[in-house]
Short mmCIF file of C-alpha atoms and ligand atoms in Angstrom, two decimals:
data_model
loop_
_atom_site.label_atom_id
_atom_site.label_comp_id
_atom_site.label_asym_id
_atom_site.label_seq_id
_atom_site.Cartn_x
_atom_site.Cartn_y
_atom_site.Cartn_z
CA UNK R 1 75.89 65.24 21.17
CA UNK R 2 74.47 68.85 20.45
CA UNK R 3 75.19 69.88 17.17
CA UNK R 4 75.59 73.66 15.83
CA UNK R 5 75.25 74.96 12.42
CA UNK R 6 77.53 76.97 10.45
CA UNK R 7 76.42 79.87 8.27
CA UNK R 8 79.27 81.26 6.02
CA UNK R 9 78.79 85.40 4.08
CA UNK R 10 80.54 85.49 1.33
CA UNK R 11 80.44 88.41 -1.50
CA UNK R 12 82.65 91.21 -2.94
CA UNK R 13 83.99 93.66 -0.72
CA UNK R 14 81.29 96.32 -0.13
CA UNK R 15 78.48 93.58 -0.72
CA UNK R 16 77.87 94.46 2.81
CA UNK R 17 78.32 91.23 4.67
CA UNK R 18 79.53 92.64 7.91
CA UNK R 19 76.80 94.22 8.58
CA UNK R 20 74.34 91.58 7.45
CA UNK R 21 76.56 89.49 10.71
CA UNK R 22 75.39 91.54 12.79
CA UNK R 23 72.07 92.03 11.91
CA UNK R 24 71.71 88.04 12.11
CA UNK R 25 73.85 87.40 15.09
CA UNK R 26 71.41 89.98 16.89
CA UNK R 27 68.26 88.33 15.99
CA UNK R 28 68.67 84.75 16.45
CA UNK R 29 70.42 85.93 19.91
CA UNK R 30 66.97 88.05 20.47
CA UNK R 31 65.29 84.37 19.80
CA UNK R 32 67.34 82.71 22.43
CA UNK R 33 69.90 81.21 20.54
CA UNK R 34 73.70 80.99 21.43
CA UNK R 35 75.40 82.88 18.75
CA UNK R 36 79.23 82.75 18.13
CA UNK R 37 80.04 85.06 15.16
CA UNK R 38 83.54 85.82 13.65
CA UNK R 39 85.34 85.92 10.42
CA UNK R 40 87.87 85.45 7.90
CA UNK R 41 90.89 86.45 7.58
CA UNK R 42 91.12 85.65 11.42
CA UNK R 43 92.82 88.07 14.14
CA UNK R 44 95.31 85.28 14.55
CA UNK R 45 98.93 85.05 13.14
CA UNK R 46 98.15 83.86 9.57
CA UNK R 47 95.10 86.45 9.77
CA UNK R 48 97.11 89.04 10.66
CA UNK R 49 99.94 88.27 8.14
CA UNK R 50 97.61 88.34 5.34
CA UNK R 51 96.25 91.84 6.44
CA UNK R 52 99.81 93.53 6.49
CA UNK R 53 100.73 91.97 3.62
CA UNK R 54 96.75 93.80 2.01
CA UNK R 55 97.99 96.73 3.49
CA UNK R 56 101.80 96.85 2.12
CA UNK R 57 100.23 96.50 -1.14
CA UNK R 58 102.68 93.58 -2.25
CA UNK R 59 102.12 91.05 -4.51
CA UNK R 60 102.90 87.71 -3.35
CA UNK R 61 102.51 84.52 -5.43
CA UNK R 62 99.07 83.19 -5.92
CA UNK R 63 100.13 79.78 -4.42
CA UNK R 64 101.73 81.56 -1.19
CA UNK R 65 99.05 83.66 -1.07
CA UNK R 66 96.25 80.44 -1.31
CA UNK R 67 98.43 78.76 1.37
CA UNK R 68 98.08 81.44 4.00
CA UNK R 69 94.07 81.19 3.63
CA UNK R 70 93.81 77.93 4.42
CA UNK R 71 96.53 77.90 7.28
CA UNK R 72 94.46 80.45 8.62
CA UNK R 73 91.28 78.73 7.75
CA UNK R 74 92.70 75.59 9.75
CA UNK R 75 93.78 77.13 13.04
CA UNK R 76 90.33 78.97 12.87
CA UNK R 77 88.56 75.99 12.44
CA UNK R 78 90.27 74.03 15.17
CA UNK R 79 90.40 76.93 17.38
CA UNK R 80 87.17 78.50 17.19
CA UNK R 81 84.64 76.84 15.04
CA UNK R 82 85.05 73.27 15.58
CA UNK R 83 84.24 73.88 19.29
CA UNK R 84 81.16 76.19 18.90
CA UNK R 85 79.45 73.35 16.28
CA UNK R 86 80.62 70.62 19.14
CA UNK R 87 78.93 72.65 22.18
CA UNK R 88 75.80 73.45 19.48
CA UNK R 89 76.08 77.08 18.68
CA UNK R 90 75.38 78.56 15.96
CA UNK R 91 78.27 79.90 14.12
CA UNK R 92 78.10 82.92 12.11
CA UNK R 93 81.57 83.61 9.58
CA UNK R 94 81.69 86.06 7.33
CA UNK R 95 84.02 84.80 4.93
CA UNK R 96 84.91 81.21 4.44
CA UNK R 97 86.38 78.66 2.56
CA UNK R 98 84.10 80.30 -1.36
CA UNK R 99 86.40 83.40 -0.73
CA UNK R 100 89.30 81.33 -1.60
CA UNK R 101 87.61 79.79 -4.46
CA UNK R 102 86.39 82.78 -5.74
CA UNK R 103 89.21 84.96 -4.80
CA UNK R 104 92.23 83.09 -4.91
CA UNK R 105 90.54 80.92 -8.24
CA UNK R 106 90.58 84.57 -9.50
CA UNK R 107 94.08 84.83 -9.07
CA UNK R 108 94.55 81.94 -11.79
CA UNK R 109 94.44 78.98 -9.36
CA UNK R 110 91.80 76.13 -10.26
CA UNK R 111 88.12 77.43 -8.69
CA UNK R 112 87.43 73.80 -8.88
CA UNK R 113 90.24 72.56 -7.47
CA UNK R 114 90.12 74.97 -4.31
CA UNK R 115 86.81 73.78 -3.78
CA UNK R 116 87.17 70.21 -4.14
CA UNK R 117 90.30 70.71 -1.29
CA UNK R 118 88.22 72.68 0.95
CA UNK R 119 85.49 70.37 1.13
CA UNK R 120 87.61 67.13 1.82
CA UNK R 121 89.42 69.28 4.70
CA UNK R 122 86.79 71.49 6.37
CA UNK R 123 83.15 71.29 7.49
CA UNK R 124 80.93 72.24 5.33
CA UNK R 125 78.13 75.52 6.04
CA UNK R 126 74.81 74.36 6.47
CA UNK R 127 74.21 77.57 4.82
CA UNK R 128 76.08 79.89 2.47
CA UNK R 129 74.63 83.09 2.14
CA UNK R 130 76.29 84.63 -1.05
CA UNK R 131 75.59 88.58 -1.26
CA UNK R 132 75.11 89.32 -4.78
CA UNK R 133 76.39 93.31 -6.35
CA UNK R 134 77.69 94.55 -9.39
CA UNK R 135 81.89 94.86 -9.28
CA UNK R 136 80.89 98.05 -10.34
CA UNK R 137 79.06 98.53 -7.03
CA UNK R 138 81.57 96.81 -4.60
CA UNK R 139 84.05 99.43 -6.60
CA UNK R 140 82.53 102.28 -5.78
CA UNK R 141 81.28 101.19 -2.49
CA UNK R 142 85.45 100.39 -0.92
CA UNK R 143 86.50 103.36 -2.89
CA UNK R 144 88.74 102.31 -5.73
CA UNK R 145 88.50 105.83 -6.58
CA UNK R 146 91.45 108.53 -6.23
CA UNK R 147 94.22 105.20 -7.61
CA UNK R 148 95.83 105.28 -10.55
CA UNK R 149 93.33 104.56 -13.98
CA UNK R 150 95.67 101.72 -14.59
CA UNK R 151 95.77 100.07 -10.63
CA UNK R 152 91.73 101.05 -10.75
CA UNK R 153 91.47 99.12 -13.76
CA UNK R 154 92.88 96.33 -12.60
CA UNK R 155 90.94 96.38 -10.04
CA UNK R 156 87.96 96.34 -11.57
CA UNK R 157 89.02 92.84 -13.77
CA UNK R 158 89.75 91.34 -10.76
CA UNK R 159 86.80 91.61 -9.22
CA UNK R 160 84.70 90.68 -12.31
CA UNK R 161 86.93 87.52 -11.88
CA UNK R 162 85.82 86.94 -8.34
CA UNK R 163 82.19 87.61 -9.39
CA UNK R 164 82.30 85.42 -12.15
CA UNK R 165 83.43 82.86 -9.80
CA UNK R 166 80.98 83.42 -6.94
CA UNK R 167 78.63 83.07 -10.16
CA UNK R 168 79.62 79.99 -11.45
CA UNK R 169 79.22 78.26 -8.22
CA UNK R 170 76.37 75.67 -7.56
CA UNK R 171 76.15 74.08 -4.02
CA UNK R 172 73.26 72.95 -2.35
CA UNK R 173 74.00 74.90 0.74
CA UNK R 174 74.54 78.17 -1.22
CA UNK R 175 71.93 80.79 -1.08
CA UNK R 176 71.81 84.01 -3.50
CA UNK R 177 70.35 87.10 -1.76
CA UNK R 178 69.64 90.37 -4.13
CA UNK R 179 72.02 92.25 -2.12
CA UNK R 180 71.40 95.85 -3.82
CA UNK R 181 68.70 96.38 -1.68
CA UNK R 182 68.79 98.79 1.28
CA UNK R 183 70.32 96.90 4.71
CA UNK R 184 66.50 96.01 5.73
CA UNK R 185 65.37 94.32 2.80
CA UNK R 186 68.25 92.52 2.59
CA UNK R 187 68.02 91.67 6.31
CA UNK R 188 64.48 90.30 5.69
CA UNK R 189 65.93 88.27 3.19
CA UNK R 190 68.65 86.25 5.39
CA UNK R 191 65.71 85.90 7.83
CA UNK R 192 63.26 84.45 5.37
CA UNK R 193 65.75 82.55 4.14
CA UNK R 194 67.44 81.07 7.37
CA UNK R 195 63.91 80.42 8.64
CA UNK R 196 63.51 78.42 5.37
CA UNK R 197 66.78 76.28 4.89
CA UNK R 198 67.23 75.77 8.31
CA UNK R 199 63.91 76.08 10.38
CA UNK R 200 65.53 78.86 12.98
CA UNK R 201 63.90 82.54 13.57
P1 TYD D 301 87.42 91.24 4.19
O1 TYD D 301 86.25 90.38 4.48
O2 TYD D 301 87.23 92.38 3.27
O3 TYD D 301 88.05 91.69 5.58
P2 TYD D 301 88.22 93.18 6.15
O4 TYD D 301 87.10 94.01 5.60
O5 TYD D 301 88.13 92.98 7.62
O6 TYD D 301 89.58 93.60 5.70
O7 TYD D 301 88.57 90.30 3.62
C1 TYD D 301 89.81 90.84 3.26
C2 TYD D 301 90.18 90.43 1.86
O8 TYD D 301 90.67 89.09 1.84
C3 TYD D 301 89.04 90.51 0.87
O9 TYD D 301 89.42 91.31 -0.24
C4 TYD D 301 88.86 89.09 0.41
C5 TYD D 301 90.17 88.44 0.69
N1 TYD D 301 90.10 86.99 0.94
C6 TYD D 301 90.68 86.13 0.02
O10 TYD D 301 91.23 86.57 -0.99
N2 TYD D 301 90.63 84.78 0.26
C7 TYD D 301 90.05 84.25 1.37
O11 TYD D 301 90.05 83.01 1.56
C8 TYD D 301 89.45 85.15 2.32
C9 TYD D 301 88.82 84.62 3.57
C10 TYD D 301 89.51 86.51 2.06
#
């Protein structure tokens, strides 16, 4: 049986991720490979439930919140990603299951814990590519300007929470790429560094 690989992005908001994708999705597809690329939260029902709820601005308990993740995580990985490793593509997600630990573990749940769960339940990447910024960067870079001082504030400690999580993390599959770099050099980065973990480009 052909087997695919699985790259997860993972970073802050603004670490520029998306367009790090793209960049990827386009090159390996330039070297003849069969690319499927897609992301988290998924355009699906939980997916879509967890971006009204972002928009709406509500605050829903961290446990509620954690659960909608994964049920989205789940129906994305039996829909969509499962197949594409089975038929041997290479799948590219930005955002997987070290948002949750990192975002949701910033929420007060257990980092460890989260991690531990998603591991026993999904596969794991062959390669996590973790773009590294300051908060301060991500901050400025999704505008957390023009909000209240307070709302901005808190803002700002939760994301030092996320990064501190993101930090504290130590897989063999995780990668760190310098991500404060202009979009090219950090391009040639996930190239020299897919080439290197995983023998592709
Ligand atoms: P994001 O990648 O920013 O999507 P988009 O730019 O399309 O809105 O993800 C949306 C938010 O969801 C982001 O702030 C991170 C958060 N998130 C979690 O808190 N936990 C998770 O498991 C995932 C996948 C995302």
């Amino acid at each position: 049986m052909k087997q695919g690989r699985l790259l997860a992005f993972e970073g802050l908001d603004g670490c520029g991720k998306s367009t790090q994708v793209a960049a990827l999705a386009r090159a390996l597809r330039n070297a003849g490979h069969e690319v499927l690329d897609t992301r988290e939260p998924t355009d699906g029902p939980a997916g879509r439930r967890i971006r009204a709820l972002a928009r709406s601005g509500e605050i829903v308990a961290p446990e509620l919140e954690l659960r909608w993740f994964v049920e989205d995580r789940r129906a994305h990985v039996a829909a969509v990603i499962h197949p594409a490793l089975e038929s041997g593509r290479l799948v590219l997600t930005d955002r997987y299951y070290l948002s949750t630990v990192a975002y949701q573990g910033a929420r007060g749940l257990d980092p460890v814990q989260i991690l531990r769960d998603s591991e026993a339940e999904f596969p794991l990447p062959d390669l996590a590519l973790l773009f590294e910024i300051e908060p301060e960067v991500a901050l400025e870079r999704v505008g957390g300007r023009g909000q209240p001082l307070d709302a901005a504030f808190e803002q700002r400690e939760f994301l030092e929470r996320v990064a501190a999580n993101y930090r504290a993390l130590d897989r063999p599959y995780l990668a760190r790429i310098d991500a404060r770099r202009p979009e090219d050099a950090v391009h040639a980065a996930v190239v020299g560094c897919v080439r290197e973990r995983l023998g592709l480009l």
